[in-house]
């Protein structure tokens, strides 16, 4: 079956392309390369031993999207394409709403026009905001998002809920926790353009000498060691979850469906625990200092993943150590090349 992967040259998208291909699907990438590099396609070809078809398309371009849907005989879509920088989104709300929500609406319209009715949507645990009840389940109240980026995911889910009620579409939204790591080959991985905002690429860039030192954003939180707690999930486990969700949609008898799943490990680690694990895995001492809290950070969040375990038959298998080891191998392969 032919699966369209929008944003398929990105971090999670490219790893999902590997998982799809290895599960017997034919992934076809559409990407506008606004936040990814064409070199990812070379990495994918080396891993898979074959070329992955890719169309340079912006998902706001309905005509181009429709043409690919028809010419590639698409059976289902996994939609990653979106802007995803939390901090950037606060200064550019209209660009984020236009791009993230506009492209989702365009994609849905084209899917209806071309009778493609299976969709996996990339959502985020950020929709839960700051919450007392941990771990969060899919029934945990969704809060007004702390960032414009998070709001595009929350509103995106609401759009999908309404559209699946009105049309014969089968849709699953996956709420990711914190994706880390890289394919064990070291041929693809996270490619943050500019200064990384996420923790793990900043850690590996500091360890390789690209960054002077890491700032830990606050150690006065009410957690075991004062630093924030997150559910760090290996990107290959996350990729496998997309395949499991797609397979679930394909066997669903119902004419339409909208469902949501947490995709995490089910456990939380603090920033300091992650640093210590990285030092152990890399055999290096990381230069870091404690700084001020970062506005918008939640104290702690990790997921209850029983629903995905039971309904999708999916469970994260890789450890934090493996994720950090794979991220470090990828960074060493990249070298100190500034992105
Ligand atoms: C993790 C922890 C920081 C950098 C965001 C989005 C989420 C998803 C993943 C897109 C926090 C601390 C970080 C640094 C630090 N993105 N940190 N020093 O904010 O949990 O989640 O990225 O889908 O939707 O919200 O991830 O990696 O930025 O931060 O101390 O230089 O690391 O304070 O506690 P976050 P993160």
Coordinates of C-alpha atoms and ligand atoms in Angstrom, one line a residue:
X1 CA 0.0 0.0 0.0
X2 CA 1.2 3.5 -0.9
X3 CA 1.4 5.8 2.1
X4 CA 2.0 9.6 1.7
X5 CA 4.3 10.9 4.4
X6 CA 4.0 14.7 4.5
X7 CA 7.1 16.3 6.1
X8 CA 8.7 12.9 5.5
X9 CA 12.2 14.4 5.2
X10 CA 11.9 15.7 8.8
X11 CA 13.2 14.0 12.0
X12 CA 10.2 11.9 12.9
X13 CA 9.0 11.6 9.3
X14 CA 12.2 10.1 8.0
X15 CA 12.3 7.5 10.7
X16 CA 8.7 6.6 10.1
X17 CA 9.6 6.2 6.4
X18 CA 12.1 3.5 7.4
X19 CA 9.5 1.8 9.7
X20 CA 6.8 1.9 7.0
X21 CA 9.1 0.4 4.3
X22 CA 10.3 -2.3 6.7
X23 CA 6.6 -3.2 7.4
X24 CA 6.0 -3.7 3.7
X25 CA 4.4 -0.3 2.9
X26 CA 5.6 2.0 0.1
X27 CA 6.2 5.4 1.6
X28 CA 6.1 8.4 -0.7
X29 CA 7.4 11.7 0.8
X30 CA 6.1 15.2 0.2
X31 CA 8.2 17.9 1.8
X32 CA 8.9 21.6 1.1
X33 CA 12.3 21.3 2.7
X34 CA 11.7 24.5 4.8
X35 CA 13.0 22.7 7.9
X36 CA 14.8 19.6 6.5
X37 CA 17.6 18.7 4.2
X38 CA 17.6 16.8 0.9
X39 CA 20.5 14.8 2.2
X40 CA 18.0 12.9 4.3
X41 CA 16.9 11.1 1.1
X42 CA 20.5 9.7 0.7
X43 CA 20.5 8.4 4.2
X44 CA 17.1 6.7 3.7
X45 CA 18.4 5.1 0.4
X46 CA 21.4 3.7 2.2
X47 CA 19.3 2.3 5.1
X48 CA 16.5 0.9 2.8
X49 CA 18.7 -0.2 -0.1
X50 CA 16.3 1.6 -2.5
X51 CA 15.2 5.1 -3.5
X52 CA 12.2 6.6 -1.7
X53 CA 10.1 8.7 -4.0
X54 CA 9.8 12.3 -2.9
X55 CA 7.9 15.3 -4.2
X56 CA 8.9 18.8 -3.2
X57 CA 5.5 20.2 -2.4
X58 CA 4.0 22.6 0.1
X59 CA 1.0 21.0 1.8
X60 CA -0.9 24.3 1.3
X61 CA -0.8 23.7 -2.4
X62 CA -4.0 21.8 -3.0
X63 CA -3.4 21.2 -6.8
X64 CA 0.0 19.8 -6.3
X65 CA -1.2 17.6 -3.4
X66 CA -4.1 16.3 -5.5
X67 CA -1.8 15.5 -8.4
X68 CA 0.5 13.4 -6.1
X69 CA -2.5 11.6 -4.4
X70 CA -3.8 10.5 -7.8
X71 CA -0.5 9.8 -9.6
X72 CA 0.9 7.8 -6.7
X73 CA -2.3 6.0 -6.0
X74 CA -2.2 6.9 -2.3
X75 CA -4.0 4.6 0.2
X76 CA -3.3 6.5 3.4
X77 CA -1.5 9.6 4.8
X78 CA 0.7 10.3 7.7
X79 CA 0.8 14.0 8.3
X80 CA 3.9 15.4 9.9
X81 CA 4.4 18.6 7.9
X82 CA 4.1 21.6 10.3
X83 CA 6.2 24.3 11.9
X84 CA 7.2 23.0 15.4
X85 CA 9.4 25.5 17.2
X86 CA 7.6 26.4 20.4
X87 CA 9.5 29.7 21.0
X88 CA 9.3 30.8 17.4
X89 CA 5.5 30.2 17.4
X90 CA 4.9 32.9 20.0
X91 CA 6.4 35.6 17.8
X92 CA 4.7 34.4 14.6
X93 CA 1.2 33.2 15.4
X94 CA -0.3 33.9 12.0
X95 CA 2.5 32.0 10.2
X96 CA 1.9 29.0 12.5
X97 CA -1.9 29.1 12.2
X98 CA -1.7 29.6 8.4
X99 CA 0.8 26.8 7.9
X100 CA -0.1 24.2 10.5
X101 CA -3.9 24.5 10.3
X102 CA -4.1 25.7 6.7
X103 CA -2.2 22.8 5.5
X104 CA -4.2 20.4 7.6
X105 CA -7.5 21.7 6.1
X106 CA -6.1 21.6 2.6
X107 CA -4.9 18.0 3.1
X108 CA -8.3 17.0 4.4
X109 CA -10.1 18.6 1.4
X110 CA -7.8 16.9 -1.0
X111 CA -8.2 13.5 0.8
X112 CA -12.0 13.8 0.4
X113 CA -11.7 14.8 -3.2
X114 CA -9.5 11.8 -4.0
X115 CA -11.3 9.3 -1.7
X116 CA -8.2 8.7 0.4
X117 CA -9.7 8.0 3.8
X118 CA -6.9 6.9 6.2
X119 CA -5.0 9.6 8.2
X120 CA -2.5 9.5 11.0
X121 CA -2.0 13.0 12.6
X122 CA 1.1 14.1 14.4
X123 CA -0.1 15.7 17.7
X124 CA 1.8 16.4 20.9
X125 CA 1.6 15.9 24.7
X126 CA 1.8 19.7 24.9
X127 CA -2.0 19.7 24.6
X128 CA -2.1 18.6 28.2
X129 CA -0.3 21.7 29.5
X130 CA 0.6 21.8 33.2
X131 CA -1.3 19.0 34.9
X132 CA -1.4 17.7 38.5
X133 CA -2.6 14.2 37.5
X134 CA 0.4 12.1 36.3
X135 CA 0.8 10.0 34.2
X136 CA -1.6 11.7 31.7
X137 CA -4.1 9.5 30.0
X138 CA -6.0 10.3 26.8
X139 CA -8.9 11.3 29.0
X140 CA -6.8 13.9 30.9
X141 CA -8.3 17.3 30.2
X142 CA -6.7 19.1 27.3
X143 CA -5.7 22.6 28.4
X144 CA -5.5 25.9 26.6
X145 CA -2.0 25.5 25.2
X146 CA 1.0 27.4 26.7
X147 CA 2.2 28.1 23.1
X148 CA 0.9 28.9 19.7
X149 CA 2.6 25.8 18.4
X150 CA 0.7 23.7 21.1
X151 CA -2.5 25.4 20.1
X152 CA -2.1 24.4 16.5
X153 CA -2.0 20.8 17.7
X154 CA -5.0 21.2 20.0
X155 CA -7.1 22.9 17.4
X156 CA -5.9 20.4 14.8
X157 CA -7.3 17.6 16.9
X158 CA -10.7 19.4 17.1
X159 CA -10.8 19.9 13.3
X160 CA -10.1 16.2 12.9
X161 CA -12.8 15.3 15.4
X162 CA -15.4 17.4 13.5
X163 CA -14.4 16.2 10.1
X164 CA -14.5 12.5 11.0
X165 CA -18.0 13.0 12.3
X166 CA -19.2 14.5 9.0
X167 CA -17.2 12.4 6.5
X168 CA -16.1 8.8 5.9
X169 CA -12.6 9.3 7.2
X170 CA -10.6 7.1 9.6
X171 CA -8.3 9.2 11.6
X172 CA -5.9 8.7 14.5
X173 CA -4.1 11.5 16.3
X174 CA -0.8 10.4 18.1
X175 CA 0.2 12.6 21.1
X176 CA 4.0 12.4 21.1
X177 CA 5.9 12.9 24.3
X178 CA 9.6 13.8 23.8
X179 CA 11.2 12.2 20.7
X180 CA 14.9 11.6 21.0
X181 CA 17.6 9.5 19.4
X182 CA 18.3 8.4 15.8
X183 CA 18.3 5.4 13.6
X184 CA 21.1 3.1 14.9
X185 CA 22.9 3.3 11.6
X186 CA 23.8 6.9 12.3
X187 CA 22.6 7.7 8.7
X188 CA 19.5 9.8 9.7
X189 CA 18.7 11.7 12.8
X190 CA 17.6 15.0 14.3
X191 CA 18.9 18.0 12.2
X192 CA 18.0 21.1 14.1
X193 CA 18.6 24.2 11.9
X194 CA 20.4 26.8 14.0
X195 CA 20.6 26.7 17.8
X196 CA 18.7 23.7 19.0
X197 CA 15.7 24.5 21.3
X198 CA 15.3 20.8 22.3
X199 CA 17.4 19.3 25.1
X200 CA 19.0 16.3 23.5
X201 CA 20.5 17.9 20.3
X202 CA 21.8 20.7 22.6
X203 CA 23.5 18.0 24.8
X204 CA 25.1 16.2 21.8
X205 CA 26.2 19.5 20.2
X206 CA 27.8 20.5 23.5
X207 CA 29.5 17.1 23.9
X208 CA 31.0 17.4 20.3
X209 CA 32.2 20.9 21.0
X210 CA 29.8 22.8 18.8
X211 CA 28.2 24.6 21.8
X212 CA 30.2 26.0 24.7
X213 CA 28.0 24.5 27.4
X214 CA 24.4 23.5 28.2
X215 CA 22.2 25.6 30.4
X216 CA 19.8 23.6 32.5
X217 CA 16.6 25.7 32.6
X218 CA 15.9 25.7 36.3
X219 CA 16.6 23.3 39.2
X220 CA 14.0 24.7 41.6
X221 CA 11.0 22.8 40.4
X222 CA 9.1 20.5 42.8
X223 CA 10.6 17.3 41.4
X224 CA 13.1 14.7 42.7
X225 CA 16.2 16.8 41.8
X226 CA 14.6 20.1 41.1
X227 CA 14.8 19.8 37.3
X228 CA 11.8 19.2 34.9
X229 CA 10.6 15.7 34.1
X230 CA 9.7 14.5 30.6
X231 CA 8.9 11.2 28.9
X232 CA 11.7 10.7 26.4
X233 CA 10.8 8.2 23.7
X234 CA 13.1 6.8 21.1
X235 CA 12.2 8.1 17.6
X236 CA 12.3 4.5 16.2
X237 CA 9.7 3.5 18.8
X238 CA 7.7 6.5 17.8
X239 CA 8.0 5.5 14.1
X240 CA 6.8 2.0 15.0
X241 CA 3.7 3.5 16.7
X242 CA 2.7 5.2 13.4
X243 CA 2.9 1.8 11.6
X244 CA 0.8 0.2 14.3
X245 CA -1.8 3.0 14.2
X246 CA -2.0 2.7 10.4
X247 CA -2.5 -1.0 10.5
X248 CA -5.2 -0.5 13.1
X249 CA -7.0 1.9 10.8
X250 CA -6.7 -0.5 7.8
X251 CA -8.5 -3.3 9.7
X252 CA -11.2 -1.0 11.2
X253 CA -14.6 -2.0 9.8
X254 CA -16.3 1.3 10.8
X255 CA -16.9 3.8 8.0
X256 CA -15.4 6.6 10.0
X257 CA -13.3 6.9 13.1
X258 CA -11.4 9.5 15.2
X259 CA -9.2 8.3 18.0
X260 CA -6.3 9.6 20.1
X261 CA -3.4 7.8 21.6
X262 CA -0.5 8.8 23.9
X263 CA 2.8 7.7 22.5
X264 CA 5.5 7.7 25.1
X265 CA 7.4 5.2 27.3
X266 CA 5.1 5.6 30.3
X267 CA 8.0 6.8 32.5
X268 CA 9.6 10.2 33.2
X269 CA 13.2 11.3 33.6
X270 CA 14.6 14.6 34.9
X271 CA 17.0 16.8 32.9
X272 CA 19.8 15.9 35.4
X273 CA 19.0 12.2 35.0
X274 CA 19.2 12.5 31.3
X275 CA 22.6 14.3 31.5
X276 CA 24.0 11.7 33.8
X277 CA 22.8 8.9 31.5
X278 CA 24.4 10.7 28.5
X279 CA 27.7 11.1 30.4
X280 CA 27.6 7.4 31.2
X281 CA 26.7 6.4 27.6
X282 CA 29.2 8.7 25.9
X283 CA 32.0 8.3 28.5
X284 CA 32.3 12.1 28.5
X285 CA 31.7 14.9 31.0
X286 CA 29.1 17.3 29.8
X287 CA 29.8 21.0 30.5
X288 CA 26.6 22.6 31.9
X289 CA 25.4 25.2 34.3
X290 CA 22.1 25.8 36.0
X291 CA 20.2 28.8 34.6
X292 CA 16.8 30.4 35.0
X293 CA 13.6 28.6 34.3
X294 CA 12.4 28.8 30.6
X295 CA 8.9 30.4 30.3
X296 CA 6.3 28.0 29.2
X297 CA 8.0 24.9 30.6
X298 CA 5.7 22.5 32.5
X299 CA 7.2 21.0 35.7
X300 CA 6.6 17.3 34.7
X301 CA 4.7 15.2 32.2
X302 CA 4.8 11.6 31.2
X303 CA 2.2 9.4 29.5
X304 CA 0.0 6.5 30.5
X305 CA 0.4 4.4 27.4
X306 CA -1.9 1.5 28.2
X307 CA -4.4 2.5 25.5
X308 CA -1.8 2.2 22.7
X309 CA -0.5 -1.0 24.3
X310 CA -3.9 -2.6 24.4
X311 CA -5.6 -1.2 21.2
X312 CA -2.7 -0.8 18.8
X313 CA -0.6 -3.7 20.2
X314 CA 2.3 -1.2 20.4
X315 CA 4.8 -0.6 23.2
X316 CA 8.0 1.3 23.4
X317 CA 10.9 -1.1 23.5
X318 CA 14.0 1.0 23.5
X319 CA 15.5 2.6 26.6
X320 CA 16.7 6.1 27.4
X321 CA 20.3 4.8 27.2
X322 CA 19.7 3.5 23.7
X323 CA 18.1 6.8 22.6
X324 CA 21.1 8.8 23.9
X325 CA 23.6 6.4 22.5
X326 CA 21.9 6.6 19.1
X327 CA 21.7 10.4 19.3
X328 CA 25.4 10.5 20.2
X329 CA 26.4 8.2 17.3
X330 CA 24.4 10.5 14.9
X331 CA 26.1 13.6 16.3
X332 CA 29.5 12.0 15.9
X333 CA 28.7 11.1 12.3
X334 CA 27.6 14.7 11.7
X335 CA 30.7 16.0 13.3
X336 CA 30.9 19.5 14.5
X337 CA 29.3 20.7 11.3
X338 CA 27.2 23.6 12.3
X339 CA 23.7 23.2 11.1
Ligands
LIG1 C1 12.9 19.3 27.6 C2 13.4 19.7 29.0 C3 13.6 22.1 29.3 C4 16.9 22.7 26.4 C5 9.0 20.5 23.2 C6 7.6 20.7 22.6 C7 6.9 19.4 22.3 C8 7.9 18.7 21.4 C9 9.2 18.4 22.1 C10 7.5 19.2 19.0 C11 12.7 20.9 29.5 C12 15.0 21.4 29.4 C13 15.9 22.1 27.2 C14 18.0 23.3 27.1 C15 17.1 22.6 29.2 N1 8.1 19.4 20.2 N2 16.0 22.1 28.5 N3 18.1 23.2 28.4 O1 9.9 21.6 25.9 O2 9.5 19.3 26.8 O3 8.8 19.8 24.4 O4 9.7 19.7 22.4 O5 6.7 18.4 18.8 O6 5.7 19.7 21.7 O7 6.8 21.4 23.6 O8 11.3 19.7 25.0 O9 13.6 19.3 24.7 O10 12.8 21.7 24.6 O11 12.9 20.5 26.8 O12 17.2 22.5 30.4 O13 18.9 23.9 26.4 O14 14.8 20.1 28.8 O15 13.5 23.1 30.3 O16 12.5 20.7 30.9 P1 9.8 20.2 25.6 P2 12.7 20.3 25.2

